[in-house]
């Protein structure tokens, strides 16, 4: 449809029909089953007319279901305006990829983009138009359950993955490429900074910090062309995001020139009452529409109040027209006016959803997303070993994570099944413990199995329900019964390889010291079991690197790599026993650092060189390092570039990721890896909130982890030559 035709359509709509476009209802409202509109629906004040006028739905999918749904909707809609179908396809539709916190650990954005493309292909053929992804909230508090949805604690890395996910979901021609879907980046903004890591809790950050750390990844998604953005539940500078004009009008619309659609999170408009910034639905609707929320998800302040607000002159109808136009424009971008059934296809759906090629890709990404945190040489497993596979995840399909929607744990291969396919092992199995419960019988069985084996593979962790939305934890340890199981197995004297299945960094305590090897598997997705067996046997060499720090104890939180030096840095005052920035009962460093991960081979970094010791503003400086595979097997390493602005107008992190390259080397091979440094990389947010660079000294670190780098320095000189 041409834009002029959209405008004509808009002007033929009644005010009631326009307001209907701003409403999103869950799929059960559209069921033609008896009673769909009675009971809770009637209580909510949903009428058949409102359903007919509604602009979008969430939670529906399946080619047949969507064809029927769209057909009924078009018949009921006076102006034949197609319904938008949205869904939480966060890391896969039916073929489930590792959780995003795992995908981040692959440091392989191309694989992330491919995962999003596959997810889009399966979702689109099943009738989905918009996915509520990527989630790009920066996270530094593993007590918060939703860290599993993020790619971690670093704004630069999150921005790289945000662009990759948006590109994978949307492609370059959304109207004609029916295998793509529109991306809805979330949760705008800074939802990951909830106080205490408590779900839906208050967020309060300085604007300086928001602009420097918490906003960049959303902007990366906007710059990548994402079609929609979702407001978060939390407050920003004292005002909930869904009523926040500074955030939605000033930053998103004016500064970032975002012209897509803004949708509230579930119920977030009506939650303005609970937040205490709206007395009633009328005020909530007024604040949200004035802030710029186009679609109200699953509450009815807009249909209950907007007509009166217009009639009373409290809002101009133009605000509604602008919101409706953005929604019609999105439908047009998706080609829905010409093809309301878009890419839906029952036969094709059977052929491609959960197909072998997609699962193969999920396995590849799972292999690169696992992180080898410790290995005393017990891994890779030697052939013909007798192994005891023990633990609540030894034979569990709960490998998909909490946002796996169409993914089926019962269809998911378990570790036990994967091991049984590998005849090179004599394998004993024992559950040993449930996730949170055990008994003496379980424990005895496990000890017997361990004593019959050469090595114990202990599969432990959180259930998928213990992370994700509404799953904050104050104790982020392994459940006590699993710690008890570990101790019982340790007492047998058999070497233990511990596999972790979890949605957050855990407080591992003594297990990290006592286990012989430790592989972080996160929730590895549909093909996670196969991926893990390939890693344990050495068929694939681990290459994952952490993108979120593991605290030694929950008392350290927040602990993250790019912290500020403070006026009394411990590292610079080792002789000072007391009056420095430290704890008296715990080191400052995390247990495992951002960027850390081991391989079965060893990589040596040497010859860090700079093309110059001075960088002029309009020039480039080339940093090179030689990386050699000095081990006996091929492998990949992630070469990381960190910078530090030694003295700036505001404090600057002791190191900041500014680049990375994942390289593959055969044994004995060496490669020269280079990075280009230029002025835009040196910009930062000043105290006046402007973003610019200053002359001065910069330290460079290049290495295989934020905690281990070769170091150098250079001076940066602005054209005006004036220091900051
Ligand atoms: C939830 C989540 C959001 C999700 C939405 C729709 O509350 O916060 O991430 O996309 O509702 O399910």
Coordinates of N, CA and C in Angstrom, one line a residue, residues 388-392 394 428-433 442 445-447 449-450 485:
X388 N 30.3 -42.4 34.9 CA 29.1 -42.4 35.6 C 28.4 -41.1 35.4
X389 N 27.3 -41.1 34.7 CA 26.6 -39.8 34.4 C 25.5 -39.7 35.5
X390 N 25.7 -38.7 36.3 CA 24.9 -38.5 37.5 C 24.3 -37.1 37.6
X391 N 23.2 -37.0 38.3 CA 22.6 -35.6 38.6 C 21.3 -35.4 38.0
X392 N 20.6 -34.4 38.5 CA 19.2 -34.1 38.0 C 19.1 -33.7 36.5
X394 N 21.1 -35.4 34.3 CA 21.7 -36.5 33.6 C 20.8 -37.1 32.5
X428 N 27.4 -45.6 33.2 CA 26.5 -45.9 34.3 C 25.6 -44.7 34.6
X429 N 24.4 -44.8 34.9 CA 23.6 -43.6 35.2 C 23.0 -43.7 36.6
X430 N 22.8 -42.5 37.2 CA 22.1 -42.4 38.4 C 21.6 -41.0 38.6
X431 N 20.4 -40.8 39.1 CA 19.9 -39.4 39.2 C 20.6 -38.7 40.3
X432 N 20.8 -39.4 41.4 CA 21.6 -38.7 42.5 C 20.8 -37.7 43.3
X433 N 20.0 -36.9 42.6 CA 19.3 -35.9 43.3 C 18.3 -35.2 42.4
X442 N 18.6 -42.1 46.4 CA 19.2 -41.5 45.3 C 20.7 -41.4 45.5
X445 N 22.5 -44.8 45.3 CA 22.6 -45.2 43.9 C 23.8 -44.5 43.2
X446 N 23.9 -43.2 43.5 CA 24.9 -42.3 42.8 C 26.3 -42.8 43.2
X447 N 26.5 -43.0 44.5 CA 27.8 -43.4 45.0 C 28.2 -44.8 44.4
X449 N 27.2 -46.0 41.5 CA 27.6 -45.7 40.1 C 28.9 -45.1 39.9
X450 N 29.2 -44.2 40.8 CA 30.5 -43.5 40.8 C 31.7 -44.5 41.0
X485 N 25.1 -33.9 47.0 CA 25.4 -35.0 46.1 C 26.9 -34.8 45.6

